Short mmCIF file of C-alpha atoms in Angstrom, two decimals:
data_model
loop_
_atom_site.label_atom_id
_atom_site.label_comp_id
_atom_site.label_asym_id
_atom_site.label_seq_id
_atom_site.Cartn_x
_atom_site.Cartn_y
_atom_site.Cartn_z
CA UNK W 627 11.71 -22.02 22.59
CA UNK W 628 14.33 -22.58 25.44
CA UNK W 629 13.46 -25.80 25.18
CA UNK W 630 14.10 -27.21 22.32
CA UNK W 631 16.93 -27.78 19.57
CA UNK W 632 16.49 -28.13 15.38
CA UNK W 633 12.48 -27.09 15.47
CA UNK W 634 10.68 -24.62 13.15
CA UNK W 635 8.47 -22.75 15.51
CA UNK W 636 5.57 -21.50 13.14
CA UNK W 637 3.85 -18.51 14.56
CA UNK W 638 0.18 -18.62 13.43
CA UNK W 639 -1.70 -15.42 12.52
CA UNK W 640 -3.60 -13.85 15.43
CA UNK W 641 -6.17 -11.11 16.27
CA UNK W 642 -5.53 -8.05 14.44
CA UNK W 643 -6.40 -6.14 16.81
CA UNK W 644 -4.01 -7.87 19.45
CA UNK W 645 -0.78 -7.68 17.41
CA UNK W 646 2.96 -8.23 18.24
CA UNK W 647 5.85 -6.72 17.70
CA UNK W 648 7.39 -9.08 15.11
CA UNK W 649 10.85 -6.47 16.07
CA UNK W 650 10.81 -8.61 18.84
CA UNK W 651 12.05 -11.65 17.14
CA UNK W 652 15.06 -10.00 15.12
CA UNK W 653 17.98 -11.30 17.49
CA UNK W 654 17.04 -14.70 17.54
CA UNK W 655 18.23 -14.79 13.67
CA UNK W 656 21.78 -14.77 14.83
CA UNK W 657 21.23 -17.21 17.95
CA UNK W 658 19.78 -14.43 20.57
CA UNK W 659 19.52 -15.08 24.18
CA UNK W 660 16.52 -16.40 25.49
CA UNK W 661 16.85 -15.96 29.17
CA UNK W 662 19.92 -16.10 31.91
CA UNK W 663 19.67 -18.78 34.38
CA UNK W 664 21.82 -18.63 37.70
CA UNK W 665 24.26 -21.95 38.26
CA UNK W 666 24.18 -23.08 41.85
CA UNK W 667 28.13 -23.03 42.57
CA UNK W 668 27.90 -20.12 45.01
CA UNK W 669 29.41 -18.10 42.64
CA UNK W 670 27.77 -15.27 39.73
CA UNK W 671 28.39 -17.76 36.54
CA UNK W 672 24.88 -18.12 34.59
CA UNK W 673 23.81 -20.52 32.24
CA UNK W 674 22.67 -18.92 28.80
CA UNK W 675 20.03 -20.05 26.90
CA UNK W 676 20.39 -19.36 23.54
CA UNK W 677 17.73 -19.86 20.44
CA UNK W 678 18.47 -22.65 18.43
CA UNK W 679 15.71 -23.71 16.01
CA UNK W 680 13.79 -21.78 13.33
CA UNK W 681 11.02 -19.35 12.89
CA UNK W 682 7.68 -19.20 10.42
CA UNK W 683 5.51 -16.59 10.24
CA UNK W 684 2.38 -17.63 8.68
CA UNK W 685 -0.24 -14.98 7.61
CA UNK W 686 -2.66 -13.64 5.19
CA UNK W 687 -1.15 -10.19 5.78
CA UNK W 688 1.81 -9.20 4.51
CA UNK W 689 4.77 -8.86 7.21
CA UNK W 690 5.62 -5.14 6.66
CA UNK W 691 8.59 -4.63 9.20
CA UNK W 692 11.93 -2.97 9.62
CA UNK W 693 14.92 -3.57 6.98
CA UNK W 694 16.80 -5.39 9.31
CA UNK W 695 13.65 -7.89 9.93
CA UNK W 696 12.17 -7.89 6.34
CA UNK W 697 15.74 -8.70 4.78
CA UNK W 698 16.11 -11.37 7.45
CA UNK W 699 12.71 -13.35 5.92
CA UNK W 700 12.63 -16.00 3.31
CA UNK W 701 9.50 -15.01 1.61
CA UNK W 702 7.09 -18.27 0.27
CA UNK W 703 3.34 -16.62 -1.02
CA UNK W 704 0.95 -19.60 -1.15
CA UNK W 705 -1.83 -19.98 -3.40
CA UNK W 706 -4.44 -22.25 -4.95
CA UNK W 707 -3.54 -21.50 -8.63
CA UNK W 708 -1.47 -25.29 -8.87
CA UNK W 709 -4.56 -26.97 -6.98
CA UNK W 710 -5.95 -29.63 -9.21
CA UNK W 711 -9.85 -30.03 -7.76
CA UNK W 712 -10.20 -33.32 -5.99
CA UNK W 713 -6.69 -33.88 -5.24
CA UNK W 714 -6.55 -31.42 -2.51
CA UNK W 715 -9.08 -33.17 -0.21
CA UNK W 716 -7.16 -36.88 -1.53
CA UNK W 717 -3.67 -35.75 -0.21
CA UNK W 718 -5.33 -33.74 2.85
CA UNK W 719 -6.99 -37.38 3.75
CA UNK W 720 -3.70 -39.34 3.42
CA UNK W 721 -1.77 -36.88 5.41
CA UNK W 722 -4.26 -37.02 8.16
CA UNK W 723 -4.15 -40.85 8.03
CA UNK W 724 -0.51 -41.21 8.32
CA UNK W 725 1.17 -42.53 12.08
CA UNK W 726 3.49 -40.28 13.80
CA UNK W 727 6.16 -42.21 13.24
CA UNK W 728 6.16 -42.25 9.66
CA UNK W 729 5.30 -38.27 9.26
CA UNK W 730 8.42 -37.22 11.62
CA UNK W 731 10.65 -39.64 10.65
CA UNK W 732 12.77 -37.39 8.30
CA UNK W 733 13.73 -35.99 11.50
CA UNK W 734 15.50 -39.28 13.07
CA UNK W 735 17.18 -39.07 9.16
CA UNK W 736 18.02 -35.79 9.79
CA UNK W 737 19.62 -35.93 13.07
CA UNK W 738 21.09 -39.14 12.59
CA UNK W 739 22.68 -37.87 8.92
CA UNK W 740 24.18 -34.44 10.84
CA UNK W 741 27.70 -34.23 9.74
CA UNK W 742 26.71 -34.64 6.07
CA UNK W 743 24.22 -32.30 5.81
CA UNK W 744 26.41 -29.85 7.51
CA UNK W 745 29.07 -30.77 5.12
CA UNK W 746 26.91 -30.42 2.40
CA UNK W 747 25.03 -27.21 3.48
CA UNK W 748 28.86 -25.29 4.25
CA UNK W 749 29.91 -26.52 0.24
CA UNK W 750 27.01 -24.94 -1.22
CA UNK W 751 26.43 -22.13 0.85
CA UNK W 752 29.99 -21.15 0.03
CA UNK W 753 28.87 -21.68 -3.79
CA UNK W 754 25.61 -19.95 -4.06
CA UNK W 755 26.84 -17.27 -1.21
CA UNK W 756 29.11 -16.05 -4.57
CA UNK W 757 26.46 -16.71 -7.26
CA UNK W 758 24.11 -14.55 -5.95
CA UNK W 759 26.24 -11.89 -4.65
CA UNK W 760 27.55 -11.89 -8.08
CA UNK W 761 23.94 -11.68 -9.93
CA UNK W 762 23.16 -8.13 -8.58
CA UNK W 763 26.01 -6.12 -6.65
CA UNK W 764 23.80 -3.52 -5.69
CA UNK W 765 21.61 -5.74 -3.62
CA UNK W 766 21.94 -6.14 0.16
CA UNK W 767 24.24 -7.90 1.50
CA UNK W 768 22.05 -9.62 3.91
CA UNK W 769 19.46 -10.80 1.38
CA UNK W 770 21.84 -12.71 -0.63
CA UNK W 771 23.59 -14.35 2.17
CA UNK W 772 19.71 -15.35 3.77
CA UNK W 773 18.50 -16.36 0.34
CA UNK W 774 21.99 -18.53 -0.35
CA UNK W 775 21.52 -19.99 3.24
CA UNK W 776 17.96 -21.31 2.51
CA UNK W 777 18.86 -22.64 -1.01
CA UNK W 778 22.41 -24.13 0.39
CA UNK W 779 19.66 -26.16 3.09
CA UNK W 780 17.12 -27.17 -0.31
CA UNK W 781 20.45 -28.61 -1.48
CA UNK W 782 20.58 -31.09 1.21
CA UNK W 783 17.04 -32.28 0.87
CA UNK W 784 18.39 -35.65 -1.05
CA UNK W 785 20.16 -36.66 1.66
CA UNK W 786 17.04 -36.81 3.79
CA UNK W 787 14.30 -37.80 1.52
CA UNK W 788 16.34 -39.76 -1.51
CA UNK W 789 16.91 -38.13 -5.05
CA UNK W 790 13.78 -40.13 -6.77
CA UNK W 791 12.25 -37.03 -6.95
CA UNK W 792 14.73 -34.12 -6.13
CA UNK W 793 16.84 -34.47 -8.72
CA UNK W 794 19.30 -32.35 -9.75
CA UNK W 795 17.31 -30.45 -12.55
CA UNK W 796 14.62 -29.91 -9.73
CA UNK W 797 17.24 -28.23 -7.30
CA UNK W 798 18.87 -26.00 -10.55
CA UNK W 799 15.19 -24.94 -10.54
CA UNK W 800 14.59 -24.79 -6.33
CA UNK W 801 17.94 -22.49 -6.59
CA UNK W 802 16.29 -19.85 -9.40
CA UNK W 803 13.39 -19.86 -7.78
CA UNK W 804 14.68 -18.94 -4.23
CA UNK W 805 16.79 -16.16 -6.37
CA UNK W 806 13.36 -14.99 -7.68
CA UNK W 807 12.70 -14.27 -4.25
CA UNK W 808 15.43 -12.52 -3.11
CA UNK W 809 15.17 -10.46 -6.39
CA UNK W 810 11.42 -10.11 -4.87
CA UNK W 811 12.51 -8.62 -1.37
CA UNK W 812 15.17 -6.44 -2.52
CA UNK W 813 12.61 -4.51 -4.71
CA UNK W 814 10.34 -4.54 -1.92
CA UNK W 815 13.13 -2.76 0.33
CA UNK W 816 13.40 -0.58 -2.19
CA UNK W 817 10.19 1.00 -1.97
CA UNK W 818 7.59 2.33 0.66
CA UNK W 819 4.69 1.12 2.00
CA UNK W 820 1.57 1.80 0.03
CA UNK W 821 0.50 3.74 3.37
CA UNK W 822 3.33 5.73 3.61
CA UNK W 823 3.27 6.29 0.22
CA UNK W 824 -0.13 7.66 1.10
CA UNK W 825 1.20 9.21 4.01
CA UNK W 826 3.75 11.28 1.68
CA UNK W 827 1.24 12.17 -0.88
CA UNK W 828 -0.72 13.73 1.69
CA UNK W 829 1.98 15.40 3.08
CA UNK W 830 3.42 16.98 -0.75
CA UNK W 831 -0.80 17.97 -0.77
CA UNK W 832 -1.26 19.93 2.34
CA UNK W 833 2.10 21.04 3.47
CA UNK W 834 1.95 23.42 -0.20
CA UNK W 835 -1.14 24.88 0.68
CA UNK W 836 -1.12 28.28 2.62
CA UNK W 837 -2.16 28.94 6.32
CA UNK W 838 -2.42 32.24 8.06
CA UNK W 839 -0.88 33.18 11.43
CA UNK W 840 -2.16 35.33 13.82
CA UNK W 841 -0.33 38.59 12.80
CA UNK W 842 -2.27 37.79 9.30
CA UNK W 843 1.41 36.63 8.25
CA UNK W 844 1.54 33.63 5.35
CA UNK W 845 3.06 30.07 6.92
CA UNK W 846 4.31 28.53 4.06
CA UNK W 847 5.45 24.31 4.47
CA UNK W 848 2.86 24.19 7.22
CA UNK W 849 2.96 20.63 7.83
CA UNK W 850 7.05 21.01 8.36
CA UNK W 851 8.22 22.53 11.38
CA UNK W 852 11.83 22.03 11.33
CA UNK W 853 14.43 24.87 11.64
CA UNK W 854 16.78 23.08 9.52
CA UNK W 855 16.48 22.63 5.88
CA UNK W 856 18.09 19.02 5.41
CA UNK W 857 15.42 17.79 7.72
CA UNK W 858 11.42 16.87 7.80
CA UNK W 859 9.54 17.45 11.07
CA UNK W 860 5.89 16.50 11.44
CA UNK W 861 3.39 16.66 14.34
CA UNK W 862 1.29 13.48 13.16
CA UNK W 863 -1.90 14.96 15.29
CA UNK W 864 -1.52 18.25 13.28
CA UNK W 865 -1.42 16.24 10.21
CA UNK W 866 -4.46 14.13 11.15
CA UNK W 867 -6.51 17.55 12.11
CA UNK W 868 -5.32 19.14 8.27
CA UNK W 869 -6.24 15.72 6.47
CA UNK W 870 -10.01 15.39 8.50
CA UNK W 871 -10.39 19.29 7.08
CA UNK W 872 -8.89 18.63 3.88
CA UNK W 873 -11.78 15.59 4.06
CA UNK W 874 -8.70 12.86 3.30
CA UNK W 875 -9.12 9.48 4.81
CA UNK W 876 -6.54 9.44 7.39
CA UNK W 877 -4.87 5.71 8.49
CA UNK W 878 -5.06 4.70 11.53
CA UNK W 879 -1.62 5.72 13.85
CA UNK W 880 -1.40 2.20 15.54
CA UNK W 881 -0.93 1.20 11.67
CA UNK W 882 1.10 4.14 10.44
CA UNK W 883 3.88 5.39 13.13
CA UNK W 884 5.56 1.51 12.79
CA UNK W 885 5.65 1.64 8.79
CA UNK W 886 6.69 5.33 9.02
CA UNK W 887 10.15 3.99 10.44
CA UNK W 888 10.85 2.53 7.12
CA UNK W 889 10.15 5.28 4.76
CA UNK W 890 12.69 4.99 1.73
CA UNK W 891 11.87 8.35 0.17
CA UNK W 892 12.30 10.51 3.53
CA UNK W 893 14.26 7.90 5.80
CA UNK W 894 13.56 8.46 9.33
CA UNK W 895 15.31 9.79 11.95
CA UNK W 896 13.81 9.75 15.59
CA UNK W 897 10.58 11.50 17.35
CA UNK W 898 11.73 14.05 19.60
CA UNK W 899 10.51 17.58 20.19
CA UNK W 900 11.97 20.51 17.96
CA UNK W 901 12.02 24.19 17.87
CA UNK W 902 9.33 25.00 15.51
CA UNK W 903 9.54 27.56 12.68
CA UNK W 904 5.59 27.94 12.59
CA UNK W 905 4.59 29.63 15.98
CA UNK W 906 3.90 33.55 16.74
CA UNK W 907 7.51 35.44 16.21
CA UNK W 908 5.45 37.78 19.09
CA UNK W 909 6.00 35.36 22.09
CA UNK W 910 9.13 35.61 24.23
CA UNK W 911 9.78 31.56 24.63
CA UNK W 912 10.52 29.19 22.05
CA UNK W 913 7.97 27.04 21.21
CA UNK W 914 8.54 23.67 20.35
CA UNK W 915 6.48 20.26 18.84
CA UNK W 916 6.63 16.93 19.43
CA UNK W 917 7.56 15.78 15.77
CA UNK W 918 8.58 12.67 13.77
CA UNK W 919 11.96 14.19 12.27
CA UNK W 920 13.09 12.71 8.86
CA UNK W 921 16.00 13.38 6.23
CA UNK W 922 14.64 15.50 3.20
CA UNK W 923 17.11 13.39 0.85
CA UNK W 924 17.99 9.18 1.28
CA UNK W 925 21.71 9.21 1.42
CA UNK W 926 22.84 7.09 -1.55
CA UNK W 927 24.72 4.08 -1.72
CA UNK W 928 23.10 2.28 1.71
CA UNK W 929 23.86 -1.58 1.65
CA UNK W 930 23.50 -4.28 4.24
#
């Protein structure tokens, strides 16, 4: 990546069970630093490497990631539905056939063509950066401005392949479409995870039913241990011993604790132990438990 300038690096789908951390990538979307290198002057001044290409994340999964990641992605799902059989394999063949020359040569266009596509990408950013803003004020900031950035770039296209075929009815159409999208993500923000969903549904399930203490005493919101009302605390290896003897299929935590970090219904705080309200009154030391601590109530209004 330090390396190169003006590249999409596509990031192919690995082994599930080998996965990274996609959190990882979030400063490079704002030009992050890649590494430090030393300058040989005899002095401490260092040469900074900063990103300065693209990135694609191709997958069958679904990238389910922070807000500040997932609002950050231009969304594109791919399928076969606009296939017509026997063209597929026709085009495939062509591709495969053309030189090197001729498949990357919209990139000598590009390059060569810099200051008017950067013209042209600033006029329309600062156009659709207002129209979509405008559509829906309560969506995030950050969506519209990634959404207007990518249509403000499909803009430009003419300028690199010719306007035979991207006219300007196709572009009006390019632009609605990428709006679609961003309509698409902002719902998406909006709501939780179909696992923590689960995860929350099992929670409303068994933290209402009643345990017994010791003393013979009733523990009522079992699966909470926090002192303080405004707040959520749950020992995840408590819940996963209440949902194997409640016989509920439990996810697996490698899967869970990452989405849990973007719950929209009870947003989360931080893991950290906390004085529980659960143990014997009898003992002279305050017990505590390791817990994953969320707000009972989403404060309203959140935008970025």
């Amino acid at each position: 990546m330090a390396e190169a300038a003006n590249f999409p690096f596509v990031l192919l789908e690995g082994d599930a069970c080998n996965q990274f951390n996609i959190e990882l990538f979030k400063p490079l979307t704002e030009g992050g630093i890649l590494r430090r290198t030393g300058i040989k002057n005899r002095g401490t001044d260092t040469d900074v490497i900063t990103f300065k290409g693209g990135l694609c994340f191709c997958q069958n999964d679904t990238i389910d990631a922070s807000e500040a990641i997932m609002s950050r992605l231009f969304h594109l799902h791919c399928t076969r539905d606009h296939q017509i059989p026997g063209q597929t394999d026709y085009w495939f063949r062509e591709l495969m056939a053309m030189q090197t020359d001729d498949l990357c040569a919209w990139r000598d266009i590009a390059l060569s063509n810099e200051n008017a596509i950067l013209a042209k990408f600033r006029k329309e950013f600062a156009r659709l950066e207002v129209d979509y803003k405008s559509r829906d004020s309560s969506m995030r900031i950050r969506i519209a401005e990634f959404h207007a950035m990518i249509a403000a770039f499909a803009n430009c296209l003419p300028i690199i392949f010719g306007s035979k075929y991207l006219t300007n009815d196709v572009l009006n159409r390019l632009e609605e479409f990428i709006w679609t999208r961003a309509v698409n993500r902002e719902k998406k923000l909006r709501k939780d995870h179909p696992l923590v969903e689960q995860f929350w549904e099992y929670y409303d399930y068994l933290n209402d039913r009643f345990r017994y203490g010791s003393n013979g005493s009733i523990i009522q919101e079992r699966l909470n241990h926090s002192l303080k009302e405004e707040y959520i605390a749950v020992n995840l290896a408590e819940f996963e011993d209440f949902c194997k003897q409640a016989r509920l299929e439990f996810p697996k935590l490698r899967e869970l604790k990452p989405l849990l970090k973007t719950s929209q219904v009870f947003p989360y705080v931080k893991t950290k132990n906390v004085k529980s309200k659960h143990k014997d009154k009898g003992r002279d030391k305050t017990d505590t438990s390791y817990c994953w601590v969320f707000l009972r109530e989403a404060k309203k209004g959140k935008k970025g």
